[in-house]
XYZ file of C-alpha atoms in Angstrom:
770
model
C 133.955 -78.795 -95.138
C 132.275 -81.470 -93.061
C 129.680 -82.033 -95.834
C 132.498 -82.494 -98.321
C 134.238 -85.020 -96.094
C 130.980 -86.931 -95.679
C 130.627 -87.230 -99.421
C 134.277 -88.240 -99.857
C 135.070 -90.889 -97.191
C 138.544 -91.585 -98.543
C 139.456 -87.950 -98.106
C 137.942 -87.983 -94.633
C 140.095 -90.911 -93.534
C 143.155 -89.297 -95.095
C 142.485 -86.140 -93.108
C 141.998 -88.170 -89.947
C 145.179 -90.146 -90.514
C 147.187 -87.001 -91.114
C 145.347 -84.667 -88.794
C 145.283 -86.853 -85.690
C 149.089 -87.054 -85.292
C 149.354 -83.338 -86.041
C 146.707 -82.540 -83.443
C 148.348 -84.813 -80.882
C 151.696 -83.198 -81.606
C 150.207 -79.706 -81.175
C 148.590 -80.715 -77.906
C 151.834 -82.276 -76.736
C 153.818 -79.212 -77.754
C 151.244 -76.962 -76.062
C 151.572 -78.905 -72.816
C 155.302 -78.240 -72.915
C 154.955 -74.616 -74.005
C 152.535 -73.771 -71.196
C 154.648 -75.428 -68.532
C 152.794 -78.649 -67.773
C 156.148 -80.491 -67.947
C 157.931 -77.864 -65.909
C 158.206 -74.093 -65.963
C 159.956 -72.607 -68.999
C 161.659 -69.264 -68.409
C 159.874 -66.315 -69.974
C 161.611 -63.647 -72.017
C 161.553 -61.475 -68.900
C 163.302 -64.229 -66.937
C 165.871 -64.560 -69.686
C 166.339 -60.803 -69.891
C 167.217 -60.850 -66.200
C 169.352 -63.927 -66.722
C 171.861 -64.459 -63.971
C 174.086 -67.472 -64.118
C 174.290 -69.803 -61.160
C 175.967 -68.027 -58.299
C 178.217 -69.741 -55.803
C 177.326 -69.608 -52.115
C 180.002 -67.853 -50.091
C 181.237 -69.006 -46.688
C 182.654 -66.213 -44.544
C 184.831 -66.299 -41.438
C 183.867 -64.311 -38.346
C 185.714 -61.249 -39.682
C 183.984 -61.398 -43.067
C 186.913 -62.997 -44.928
C 185.921 -65.427 -47.672
C 187.024 -68.942 -46.727
C 185.270 -70.913 -49.449
C 182.436 -71.328 -51.934
C 179.857 -73.966 -52.789
C 179.022 -74.387 -56.447
C 178.265 -76.809 -59.212
C 179.807 -74.665 -61.931
C 182.606 -72.488 -60.672
C 182.793 -70.217 -63.651
C 185.051 -67.262 -64.181
C 182.945 -65.183 -66.589
C 184.733 -63.045 -69.162
C 183.570 -60.425 -71.640
C 183.217 -60.869 -75.391
C 186.270 -58.745 -76.116
C 188.407 -61.237 -74.165
C 187.519 -63.995 -76.652
C 190.082 -64.238 -79.474
C 188.565 -64.280 -82.967
C 190.099 -67.655 -83.846
C 188.368 -69.182 -80.804
C 184.976 -67.873 -81.933
C 185.656 -68.970 -85.495
C 186.601 -72.456 -84.343
C 183.360 -72.764 -82.380
C 181.122 -71.593 -85.218
C 182.904 -73.690 -87.860
C 182.665 -76.827 -85.737
C 179.409 -76.531 -83.823
C 177.080 -74.275 -85.830
C 178.262 -73.031 -89.214
C 174.984 -71.121 -89.889
C 174.988 -69.504 -86.440
C 174.789 -65.989 -87.885
C 171.949 -66.920 -90.242
C 169.366 -68.698 -88.071
C 167.324 -67.472 -85.104
C 168.177 -70.164 -82.596
C 166.966 -73.182 -84.567
C 168.639 -74.233 -87.821
C 165.750 -75.630 -89.876
C 168.054 -76.745 -92.692
C 170.152 -78.767 -90.261
C 167.057 -80.295 -88.721
C 165.806 -81.403 -92.145
C 169.238 -82.844 -92.945
C 169.231 -84.742 -89.652
C 165.730 -86.051 -90.298
C 166.341 -87.315 -93.821
C 169.996 -88.370 -93.669
C 170.526 -89.405 -90.050
C 167.109 -90.868 -89.300
C 165.784 -92.114 -92.631
C 169.040 -92.949 -94.399
C 171.046 -93.813 -91.239
C 173.933 -91.613 -92.424
C 175.917 -90.856 -89.257
C 178.239 -88.487 -91.163
C 175.449 -85.992 -91.762
C 176.078 -84.136 -88.497
C 173.676 -82.913 -85.830
C 170.936 -80.332 -85.752
C 171.892 -78.649 -82.515
C 172.853 -74.974 -82.598
C 175.005 -72.891 -80.300
C 171.847 -71.265 -78.932
C 170.207 -74.638 -78.271
C 173.361 -75.789 -76.492
C 173.335 -72.574 -74.466
C 169.774 -73.289 -73.333
C 170.896 -76.748 -72.190
C 174.005 -75.342 -70.459
C 171.974 -72.847 -68.457
C 168.970 -74.916 -67.445
C 170.177 -78.484 -67.751
C 167.909 -81.421 -68.485
C 165.380 -83.230 -66.341
C 164.282 -86.840 -66.316
C 160.806 -87.155 -67.838
C 160.959 -90.876 -68.389
C 160.517 -92.353 -71.861
C 159.595 -88.959 -73.354
C 162.506 -87.199 -71.657
C 164.639 -86.505 -74.722
C 161.662 -85.162 -76.708
C 160.416 -82.929 -73.887
C 163.894 -81.572 -73.156
C 164.589 -80.876 -76.827
C 161.332 -78.979 -77.219
C 161.914 -76.977 -74.067
C 165.376 -76.065 -75.316
C 163.949 -75.013 -78.670
C 161.465 -72.665 -76.988
C 164.200 -71.204 -74.770
C 166.560 -70.835 -77.742
C 163.984 -68.807 -79.702
C 163.452 -66.541 -76.715
C 167.199 -66.108 -76.193
C 167.577 -65.032 -79.811
C 164.769 -62.481 -79.330
C 166.579 -60.916 -76.359
C 170.304 -61.186 -77.034
C 172.418 -60.419 -80.061
C 174.859 -62.922 -81.516
C 177.880 -61.562 -79.626
C 176.040 -61.805 -76.315
C 174.983 -65.383 -77.062
C 178.583 -66.329 -77.889
C 179.732 -64.733 -74.623
C 177.052 -66.547 -72.598
C 177.903 -69.816 -74.313
C 181.628 -69.669 -73.579
C 180.949 -68.736 -69.950
C 178.638 -71.719 -69.374
C 179.895 -74.573 -71.544
C 181.393 -77.631 -69.763
C 184.898 -78.852 -70.557
C 186.897 -81.870 -69.401
C 187.888 -82.537 -65.777
C 184.773 -80.937 -64.279
C 185.679 -77.538 -65.697
C 183.061 -74.957 -66.683
C 183.604 -71.894 -68.794
C 186.353 -71.120 -71.267
C 188.455 -69.092 -68.836
C 188.643 -71.916 -66.284
C 189.441 -74.428 -69.057
C 192.142 -72.203 -70.545
C 193.797 -71.769 -67.151
C 193.566 -75.469 -66.333
C 194.874 -76.953 -69.581
C 197.244 -74.239 -70.807
C 197.906 -72.056 -67.728
C 196.953 -68.922 -69.635
C 194.004 -66.593 -69.969
C 191.543 -67.090 -72.820
C 192.680 -63.961 -74.624
C 196.181 -65.466 -74.908
C 195.157 -68.794 -76.464
C 196.922 -69.699 -79.685
C 195.039 -71.036 -82.686
C 195.924 -74.676 -82.033
C 195.124 -74.355 -78.291
C 191.739 -72.835 -79.087
C 191.087 -75.740 -81.459
C 191.908 -78.259 -78.696
C 189.391 -76.673 -76.305
C 186.656 -76.383 -78.914
C 187.374 -79.938 -80.023
C 186.666 -81.426 -76.608
C 183.123 -79.947 -76.604
C 181.936 -82.852 -78.769
C 182.656 -85.303 -75.898
C 184.539 -83.761 -73.006
C 185.872 -87.003 -71.488
C 186.521 -88.852 -74.750
C 188.618 -85.967 -76.073
C 190.261 -85.037 -72.760
C 193.804 -83.975 -73.802
C 195.237 -84.901 -70.415
C 194.013 -88.501 -70.563
C 193.862 -89.091 -74.331
C 196.400 -86.743 -75.939
C 196.517 -88.476 -79.332
C 192.754 -88.636 -79.575
C 192.539 -84.971 -78.614
C 195.162 -84.022 -81.211
C 193.203 -85.738 -83.977
C 190.037 -83.953 -82.882
C 191.958 -80.659 -82.861
C 192.947 -81.290 -86.470
C 189.294 -81.857 -87.399
C 188.443 -78.435 -85.933
C 191.262 -76.825 -87.925
C 190.038 -78.443 -91.143
C 186.487 -77.264 -90.428
C 187.842 -73.735 -90.068
C 189.564 -74.047 -93.444
C 186.481 -75.577 -95.034
C 184.326 -72.602 -94.114
C 186.879 -69.941 -94.909
C 188.124 -68.992 -91.449
C 191.623 -70.284 -92.302
C 193.547 -70.901 -95.486
C 194.528 -74.472 -96.221
C 198.166 -73.582 -95.566
C 197.338 -72.055 -92.155
C 195.379 -75.143 -91.194
C 198.158 -77.489 -92.335
C 200.807 -75.535 -90.443
C 198.708 -75.643 -87.248
C 198.163 -79.390 -87.677
C 201.925 -79.933 -87.773
C 202.323 -78.512 -84.261
C 202.493 -80.954 -81.328
C 199.824 -80.895 -78.624
C 201.517 -79.335 -75.600
C 199.644 -78.897 -72.323
C 200.595 -76.861 -69.286
C 198.098 -78.524 -66.975
C 197.224 -77.003 -63.609
C 194.649 -78.770 -61.472
C 192.675 -75.985 -59.817
C 190.988 -78.457 -57.492
C 187.907 -77.079 -55.708
C 188.861 -79.286 -52.752
C 191.920 -77.163 -52.125
C 192.062 -74.144 -49.864
C 191.749 -73.439 -46.177
C 189.280 -74.975 -43.724
C 188.168 -77.701 -46.140
C 186.872 -80.050 -43.421
C 185.075 -77.176 -41.761
C 183.561 -76.058 -45.067
C 182.277 -79.570 -45.718
C 180.651 -79.624 -42.282
C 179.059 -76.251 -43.027
C 177.864 -77.493 -46.416
C 176.082 -80.479 -44.903
C 174.511 -78.391 -42.146
C 173.396 -75.576 -44.460
C 171.878 -78.087 -46.894
C 169.786 -79.506 -44.054
C 168.657 -76.025 -43.060
C 167.736 -75.045 -46.627
C 165.489 -78.104 -46.864
C 163.206 -76.328 -44.374
C 163.189 -72.946 -46.172
C 161.506 -71.713 -49.352
C 162.124 -68.668 -51.517
C 159.510 -66.175 -52.741
C 158.543 -68.552 -55.539
C 157.787 -71.307 -53.051
C 160.828 -73.337 -54.067
C 163.653 -74.574 -51.871
C 166.907 -72.676 -51.893
C 169.855 -74.290 -53.653
C 173.215 -73.972 -51.934
C 175.047 -74.368 -55.255
C 173.086 -71.899 -57.361
C 171.380 -69.224 -55.275
C 174.380 -67.138 -54.249
C 173.755 -67.337 -50.504
C 176.091 -65.969 -47.850
C 176.892 -68.137 -44.817
C 178.413 -66.328 -41.823
C 180.446 -68.535 -39.487
C 182.276 -68.262 -36.181
C 185.605 -69.427 -37.618
C 188.601 -67.279 -36.722
C 190.322 -66.815 -40.076
C 193.828 -66.282 -38.698
C 193.618 -68.975 -36.023
C 192.426 -71.465 -38.640
C 195.488 -70.768 -40.760
C 197.769 -71.205 -37.751
C 196.008 -74.415 -36.719
C 196.381 -75.938 -40.180
C 200.054 -74.966 -40.229
C 200.569 -76.506 -36.764
C 198.931 -79.771 -37.802
C 200.976 -80.047 -40.985
C 204.251 -79.117 -39.287
C 203.877 -81.676 -36.526
C 202.303 -84.472 -38.566
C 205.079 -84.386 -41.133
C 207.644 -84.957 -38.390
C 205.529 -87.533 -36.556
C 204.894 -89.463 -39.769
C 208.634 -89.795 -40.305
C 209.066 -91.091 -36.720
C 206.183 -93.511 -37.225
C 207.580 -95.018 -40.429
C 211.146 -95.178 -39.110
C 210.031 -96.992 -35.945
C 208.531 -99.832 -38.001
C 211.124 -99.994 -40.733
C 210.677 -102.963 -43.052
C 208.366 -104.703 -40.566
C 205.626 -102.100 -41.048
C 202.161 -103.736 -41.217
C 201.378 -102.020 -44.528
C 204.513 -103.691 -45.976
C 204.927 -106.990 -44.145
C 201.381 -107.960 -43.181
C 199.949 -109.169 -46.489
C 196.778 -110.438 -44.841
C 196.039 -107.009 -43.393
C 196.767 -105.371 -46.730
C 194.455 -107.667 -48.667
C 191.664 -107.230 -46.124
C 191.910 -103.512 -46.765
C 192.050 -103.945 -50.536
C 188.827 -105.964 -50.420
C 187.036 -103.012 -48.826
C 187.851 -100.679 -51.704
C 185.025 -99.658 -54.077
C 187.100 -100.889 -57.034
C 187.441 -104.422 -55.620
C 183.748 -104.601 -54.748
C 182.719 -103.338 -58.195
C 184.788 -106.046 -59.895
C 183.342 -108.616 -57.533
C 179.815 -107.542 -58.488
C 180.810 -107.983 -62.127
C 181.393 -111.652 -61.388
C 185.196 -111.775 -61.538
C 187.011 -114.381 -59.469
C 189.299 -113.271 -56.669
C 192.338 -114.220 -58.729
C 191.092 -112.130 -61.667
C 190.302 -109.201 -59.409
C 193.766 -109.219 -57.859
C 195.308 -109.408 -61.312
C 193.257 -106.396 -62.410
C 194.104 -104.424 -59.267
C 197.791 -105.184 -59.782
C 197.883 -103.272 -63.067
C 199.738 -99.987 -62.825
C 198.520 -96.622 -64.009
C 199.532 -92.976 -63.468
C 198.213 -92.013 -60.032
C 198.611 -88.859 -57.988
C 199.795 -89.796 -54.493
C 199.802 -87.712 -51.359
C 203.047 -87.022 -49.528
C 204.065 -84.247 -47.146
C 206.943 -83.315 -49.402
C 204.466 -82.702 -52.232
C 202.114 -84.763 -54.348
C 203.523 -86.610 -57.311
C 202.183 -88.833 -60.054
C 203.576 -92.380 -60.154
C 202.782 -95.552 -62.027
C 201.278 -97.679 -59.263
C 198.592 -100.312 -58.933
C 195.463 -100.077 -56.811
C 197.104 -102.420 -54.296
C 200.198 -100.211 -54.168
C 197.979 -97.192 -53.585
C 196.145 -98.894 -50.711
C 199.467 -99.778 -49.035
C 200.676 -96.208 -49.553
C 197.705 -94.673 -47.750
C 197.584 -97.279 -44.970
C 200.829 -95.912 -43.542
C 199.575 -92.407 -42.930
C 198.608 -91.100 -39.533
C 195.761 -88.632 -39.351
C 194.726 -85.898 -36.972
C 191.833 -83.836 -35.712
C 191.812 -80.472 -33.953
C 188.956 -78.368 -32.606
C 189.352 -75.035 -30.814
C 186.324 -73.507 -29.094
C 185.414 -70.349 -27.265
C 184.294 -72.049 -24.033
C 181.866 -69.269 -23.138
C 179.532 -69.928 -26.069
C 180.941 -72.929 -27.963
C 181.862 -70.860 -31.035
C 184.259 -72.800 -33.250
C 187.481 -70.849 -33.655
C 189.461 -73.479 -35.607
C 188.529 -76.848 -37.100
C 191.019 -79.223 -38.734
C 189.473 -82.581 -39.557
C 192.519 -84.264 -41.094
C 195.874 -83.818 -42.763
C 194.593 -83.176 -46.317
C 190.966 -83.117 -47.439
C 191.828 -83.993 -51.055
C 193.045 -87.455 -50.067
C 191.452 -88.072 -46.644
C 187.785 -87.028 -46.712
C 186.901 -88.530 -43.319
C 186.496 -85.789 -40.712
C 188.175 -86.658 -37.406
C 186.450 -83.849 -35.522
C 182.801 -84.785 -35.903
C 182.651 -88.175 -37.650
C 185.316 -90.249 -35.920
C 184.825 -91.777 -32.477
C 187.922 -93.210 -30.820
C 188.815 -94.348 -27.323
C 189.775 -91.226 -25.392
C 192.321 -92.660 -22.966
C 193.309 -90.609 -19.945
C 191.500 -87.499 -21.176
C 188.454 -89.095 -19.496
C 190.125 -89.042 -16.076
C 189.207 -85.402 -15.256
C 185.557 -86.445 -15.535
C 186.210 -89.238 -13.026
C 187.960 -86.891 -10.602
C 185.279 -84.212 -10.986
C 182.642 -86.820 -10.122
C 184.664 -87.860 -7.063
C 184.880 -84.287 -5.791
C 181.171 -83.751 -6.429
C 180.404 -86.856 -4.406
C 182.306 -85.673 -1.356
C 185.861 -86.876 -1.888
C 188.437 -84.433 -0.504
C 191.278 -83.207 -2.775
C 193.795 -84.449 -0.222
C 192.475 -87.995 -0.228
C 195.388 -90.381 -0.698
C 195.522 -93.566 -2.729
C 198.162 -96.236 -3.156
C 199.508 -97.021 -6.617
C 199.498 -100.738 -5.837
C 197.795 -102.809 -8.505
C 194.388 -104.320 -7.763
C 192.575 -107.040 -9.718
C 188.940 -106.341 -10.559
C 186.123 -108.311 -12.147
C 187.047 -110.759 -14.904
C 190.656 -110.743 -13.751
C 191.406 -107.237 -15.074
C 194.456 -105.700 -13.401
C 195.226 -102.139 -14.537
C 198.803 -100.956 -14.280
C 200.614 -97.682 -14.734
C 202.224 -96.912 -18.050
C 205.527 -95.823 -16.523
C 207.704 -96.515 -13.487
C 205.973 -93.641 -11.700
C 204.928 -94.817 -8.280
C 206.828 -98.115 -8.220
C 207.291 -97.703 -4.491
C 204.311 -99.647 -3.060
C 204.493 -97.777 0.254
C 203.836 -94.304 -1.237
C 200.305 -92.913 -1.500
C 199.425 -89.945 -3.712
C 196.787 -87.265 -3.427
C 194.274 -86.645 -6.217
C 196.170 -83.741 -7.763
C 199.395 -85.691 -8.132
C 197.640 -88.841 -9.294
C 195.827 -86.956 -12.056
C 198.759 -84.788 -13.113
C 200.951 -87.897 -13.451
C 198.057 -89.872 -14.965
C 198.332 -92.867 -12.615
C 196.014 -95.540 -13.949
C 195.769 -97.608 -10.795
C 194.608 -94.639 -8.752
C 192.138 -93.422 -11.405
C 190.342 -96.784 -11.245
C 190.309 -96.721 -7.443
C 188.828 -93.220 -7.484
C 186.190 -94.431 -9.940
C 185.269 -97.446 -7.841
C 185.047 -95.443 -4.645
C 182.932 -92.778 -6.373
C 180.723 -95.305 -8.125
C 180.524 -96.005 -11.850
C 176.920 -94.691 -12.135
C 177.980 -91.397 -10.536
C 180.848 -90.994 -13.006
C 178.576 -91.685 -15.985
C 176.041 -89.206 -14.623
C 178.825 -86.616 -14.320
C 179.770 -87.168 -17.959
C 176.154 -86.626 -18.999
C 176.029 -83.378 -17.051
C 179.074 -82.215 -19.025
C 177.339 -82.830 -22.350
C 178.567 -86.310 -23.332
C 175.738 -88.190 -25.029
C 177.553 -91.186 -26.521
C 177.245 -94.633 -24.971
C 179.522 -95.092 -21.956
C 180.360 -98.644 -20.822
C 179.558 -99.210 -17.131
C 182.843 -101.007 -16.405
C 185.915 -100.147 -14.293
C 188.050 -99.583 -17.401
C 185.994 -96.513 -18.252
C 188.290 -94.656 -15.844
C 191.114 -95.195 -18.348
C 189.089 -93.904 -21.299
C 187.836 -97.060 -22.988
C 184.745 -95.124 -24.113
C 184.813 -94.053 -27.768
C 184.011 -90.342 -28.196
C 184.480 -87.717 -30.890
C 186.748 -84.694 -30.698
C 183.840 -82.243 -30.665
C 182.143 -84.195 -27.867
C 185.268 -84.058 -25.716
C 185.676 -80.357 -26.445
C 182.127 -79.671 -25.301
C 182.670 -81.556 -22.050
C 185.846 -79.615 -21.249
C 184.174 -76.228 -21.770
C 182.496 -76.878 -18.388
C 185.849 -76.394 -16.661
C 186.218 -72.795 -17.861
C 182.618 -71.679 -18.299
C 181.488 -71.639 -14.677
C 180.421 -75.277 -14.888
C 178.149 -74.851 -17.939
C 179.009 -76.849 -21.041
C 178.774 -75.116 -24.443
C 177.866 -77.093 -27.536
C 180.113 -76.401 -30.533
C 178.363 -74.139 -33.045
C 179.744 -72.563 -36.170
C 177.004 -70.865 -38.245
C 175.720 -67.505 -37.039
C 173.405 -66.622 -39.942
C 172.518 -67.358 -43.556
C 171.621 -64.568 -45.982
C 170.362 -64.513 -49.542
C 172.245 -62.641 -52.244
C 170.472 -59.400 -51.347
C 171.422 -59.474 -47.685
C 168.066 -60.714 -46.398
C 168.475 -62.982 -43.372
C 167.123 -66.472 -44.002
C 168.178 -68.031 -40.696
C 170.037 -67.024 -37.523
C 171.599 -69.183 -34.829
C 172.381 -68.655 -31.166
C 174.866 -70.473 -28.917
C 173.644 -73.563 -27.067
C 174.861 -73.371 -23.471
C 173.534 -75.776 -20.843
C 171.058 -74.331 -18.367
C 172.312 -76.328 -15.401
C 175.809 -76.568 -13.969
C 177.761 -79.764 -14.305
C 179.474 -79.246 -10.941
C 180.091 -76.674 -8.235
C 182.447 -73.744 -8.568
C 184.724 -75.337 -5.979
C 184.980 -78.504 -8.058
C 185.601 -76.488 -11.214
C 188.443 -74.480 -9.653
C 189.934 -77.609 -8.108
C 189.966 -79.411 -11.429
C 191.615 -76.463 -13.180
C 194.240 -76.519 -10.438
C 194.776 -80.256 -10.968
C 195.126 -79.841 -14.742
C 197.474 -76.879 -14.368
C 199.712 -79.223 -12.391
C 199.529 -81.646 -15.324
C 201.114 -78.947 -17.477
C 203.527 -77.561 -14.876
C 204.927 -80.831 -13.547
C 202.998 -83.770 -14.967
C 202.545 -85.607 -18.240
C 202.111 -82.382 -20.262
C 205.165 -80.617 -18.832
C 206.929 -80.599 -22.198
C 204.702 -77.617 -22.998
C 207.005 -75.776 -20.586
C 210.446 -77.286 -21.020
C 210.367 -78.127 -24.746
C 208.032 -75.538 -26.252
C 208.752 -72.727 -23.800
C 205.107 -71.803 -23.235
C 204.590 -69.552 -20.228
C 200.860 -69.045 -20.738
C 198.315 -70.023 -18.120
C 197.472 -73.493 -19.407
C 195.613 -76.439 -17.937
C 195.499 -79.706 -19.811
C 195.328 -83.463 -19.978
C 197.137 -86.015 -22.120
C 195.618 -89.293 -23.240
C 197.002 -92.522 -24.700
C 194.876 -95.553 -25.501
C 195.540 -99.265 -25.335
C 198.317 -100.534 -27.630
C 199.154 -96.920 -28.521
C 196.326 -96.699 -31.046
C 195.295 -93.115 -30.226
C 196.989 -90.036 -28.810
C 194.971 -87.169 -27.294
C 195.581 -83.804 -25.725
C 193.188 -81.236 -24.307
C 194.644 -77.769 -23.816
C 192.703 -75.215 -21.792
C 193.245 -71.490 -21.322
C 190.708 -69.162 -19.675
C 189.317 -68.282 -23.123
C 190.014 -71.333 -25.265
C 189.476 -75.097 -25.214
C 191.503 -76.997 -27.805
C 191.293 -80.765 -28.330
C 193.696 -82.631 -30.609
C 193.725 -86.307 -31.604
C 196.243 -88.329 -33.636
C 196.139 -91.907 -34.871
C 195.865 -94.151 -37.910
C 192.561 -94.392 -39.751
C 192.895 -98.158 -39.678
C 192.525 -98.948 -35.978
C 194.433 -102.210 -36.447
C 197.569 -100.117 -36.868
C 198.954 -98.396 -33.807
C 202.177 -96.622 -32.937
C 205.155 -98.951 -32.597
C 205.908 -97.814 -29.046
C 204.653 -95.544 -26.283
C 207.522 -93.093 -26.690
C 206.079 -92.108 -30.077
C 202.413 -92.881 -29.504
C 201.782 -91.308 -26.106
C 199.529 -88.272 -26.212
C 202.341 -86.051 -24.971
C 204.337 -86.854 -28.108
C 201.646 -87.493 -30.725
C 198.886 -84.964 -29.972
C 200.245 -82.383 -27.520
C 202.719 -80.817 -30.004
C 199.855 -79.697 -32.253
C 198.470 -77.564 -29.437
C 201.960 -76.424 -28.473
C 202.812 -75.248 -31.981
C 199.458 -73.491 -32.282
C 200.049 -71.635 -29.014
C 203.555 -70.663 -30.095
C 202.168 -69.171 -33.283
C 199.380 -67.394 -31.403
C 201.856 -65.999 -28.868
C 203.726 -64.380 -31.739
C 200.576 -62.570 -32.927
C 199.193 -59.775 -30.766
C 195.749 -60.365 -32.290
C 195.400 -63.299 -29.877
C 196.457 -61.482 -26.694
C 192.985 -61.939 -25.235
C 193.604 -65.687 -25.321
C 197.349 -65.970 -24.816
C 197.623 -63.455 -21.965
C 194.511 -64.505 -20.063
C 195.063 -65.770 -16.524
C 193.154 -68.226 -14.365
C 191.793 -66.699 -11.172
C 194.011 -67.579 -8.195
C 192.653 -69.983 -5.597
C 192.248 -68.404 -2.174
C 190.493 -68.958 1.120
C 189.145 -72.285 2.287
C 189.660 -73.959 -1.060
C 193.339 -73.036 -1.002
C 193.616 -74.608 2.449
C 191.799 -77.737 1.228
C 194.379 -78.100 -1.523
C 197.331 -77.479 0.788
C 198.744 -80.964 1.389
C 201.781 -82.978 0.479
C 201.769 -84.560 -2.950
C 202.571 -87.946 -1.414
C 203.071 -89.716 1.857
C 204.366 -93.077 2.940
C 201.932 -95.777 3.958
C 203.653 -96.771 7.263
C 201.023 -99.324 8.230
C 201.485 -101.417 5.099
C 205.252 -100.879 5.214
C 205.428 -102.202 8.810
C 203.115 -105.063 7.935
C 205.151 -105.984 4.892
C 208.443 -105.576 6.829
C 207.166 -107.867 9.623
C 206.250 -110.548 7.115
C 209.639 -110.161 5.441
C 211.482 -110.662 8.786
C 209.421 -113.780 9.533
C 210.321 -115.126 6.109
C 214.025 -114.394 6.710
C 213.954 -116.189 10.114
C 212.321 -119.207 8.549
C 214.987 -119.195 5.817
C 217.730 -119.037 8.507
C 216.247 -122.071 10.262
C 216.075 -124.008 7.012
C 219.566 -123.057 5.789
C 221.675 -125.559 7.964
C 219.457 -128.421 6.847
C 219.818 -127.351 3.194
C 223.611 -127.047 3.538
C 223.809 -130.492 5.099
C 221.804 -131.982 2.236
C 223.989 -130.170 -0.304
C 227.233 -131.578 1.240
C 225.830 -135.076 1.246
C 224.901 -134.682 -2.420
C 228.420 -133.624 -3.481
C 230.019 -136.378 -1.360
C 227.993 -138.988 -3.201
C 228.686 -137.323 -6.556
C 232.504 -137.261 -6.206
C 232.891 -140.309 -3.929
C 235.028 -138.427 -1.419
C 238.006 -138.190 -3.801
C 240.363 -135.213 -3.692
C 241.278 -133.172 -6.754
C 244.561 -133.897 -8.414
């Protein structure tokens, strides 16, 4: 052979010219076949083919509370696929499906000569149902400039192996269970339920043609968004069925005459219980899985590997907590909007509205595209069908982006976290009013000023530093550095000659006394006390910290308050107990994180519980008793921040710590007045409603019927003092000064009267009235 080529150089160069590309192609193909571009599943892998499995999230009792997945499929069997659906698929996507073995060589030749050489776009594609199935199952990876070629070859190899293992019916079944449809829908059963509210087996001919038609371009032929376009594509499918003998021409024409009618149901994966909690779990589990590898040395995938995540969440309490939040927030929202009326900032303050509009991704995208502000506003003023949140039920309206921004600016939001104080186990977690529309989690992500809920930390520090419970303070205002003069939010303590003990001052949330207690205790000592209780956020070393000017998260406050009912030890919130693979093998386990050192003495702890019980029995949280009729053993603290921006409440029972927060996401918008915005009205009712619901369920008796240990002995004597007493020294001093002032006024009065008479005499000239 080589001798022949030497004697015939033209032939040699022809062989080289032809052989070199062929050799390079074979080498390239071999590199793909043997996995140099990524592992290709073997026939054994494909024989054991399991579709992506969703990871399950379980409550503490084993109830399923949610799943994590990329493709939430609802697999069905071949006998649930109507024949006209299968016929529509074959006629439209792969007419020689029953003739080829995964790759349609005739179609590939047609594509090569007509589409590539002759540029005839009407010639169709060379993809087969089996090739599409390979892509559906394994997806495509980015290999750079050669990506499309590598992916196509990998799919061809997989398709041939699939055809060797599965028969045509099984391939059709696998295809329909994996194929993507419009609106992030995967699998024919999910698509049938979403677009026509019926099971696949009940699809009519024209409905089947609509679903098959959208496979060509799922968004472009989305029947919800582009109904006319989808109808025309449906008609193409029907004509393809007639062309290849699956329908008569009359049957196809009759089906084409029918209107396209949807019965759309949005089975949103963001719906369901504990959505904020599930998102927190998802983020945490993803971080954990980054440190673990499976038997093949690869990282686990939370969306595909069918893991099982066990959590601490109390399934029933979570449902009650979500119901309590919704019930109260719907009523509070109505109060909030009514209080502002037509002067609401989201309606009347155009500057505020436009500042918010400019922060939207849509505005910023248009700005990056080079549009002027005038053009952007014009574009954002165009209306379109938009689904809007409302407590009475979501509805679709024709609104502009600006209208939508104003709509959502008005809404208050909420956060609730309930913990087992002994170990920090999360019992209930509500991060907002509706996860579909408000993704921001107000339990772990949001930090807001905490108001008077910080005062128990101040008083605990005072007791720890030697202050006696029966120490008395005046409510008189005092001016501190920079001219700051704190005052009380109500008329409580207007009498300047009355002093109050610590219990009364805390239970009635007297601001002036809280700052005096702080200053006498020392700001560094108060900050140190907060650290001992688990607070890690930055705390400003200023007098106003006594009134809660520090910004903290709900979960941070909850951790601090566990110290009061866990023998002085703070428990960090935790919510995942273990992660298992699909076979029940434990991948990771987690234990509670409880501090090793006490935040304060047992005497201080009991004293503070006593103080906060008084807050509920006779102080700022007393509406728990007189309005909500709760007779449980409850300690608590309300909190309201400056300008009524935030409302807080911490409810404590011997076996539960529950923190609730309410406010607007936009911190420039507060409650119109204190009557609505105070923590007792805005945040406390969430806890109250939750406790009412728990009281009605015997499952929670361990929490609702628990009692605080009574205070006895020396501590009881130390707490035995009058709530208030008059400050006689200052009263006498003030009275003495008042008498001196009155005497001076008496001495000056004759002189003033004399001057007054002289003035009138000059004015009227001594004339008498007629």
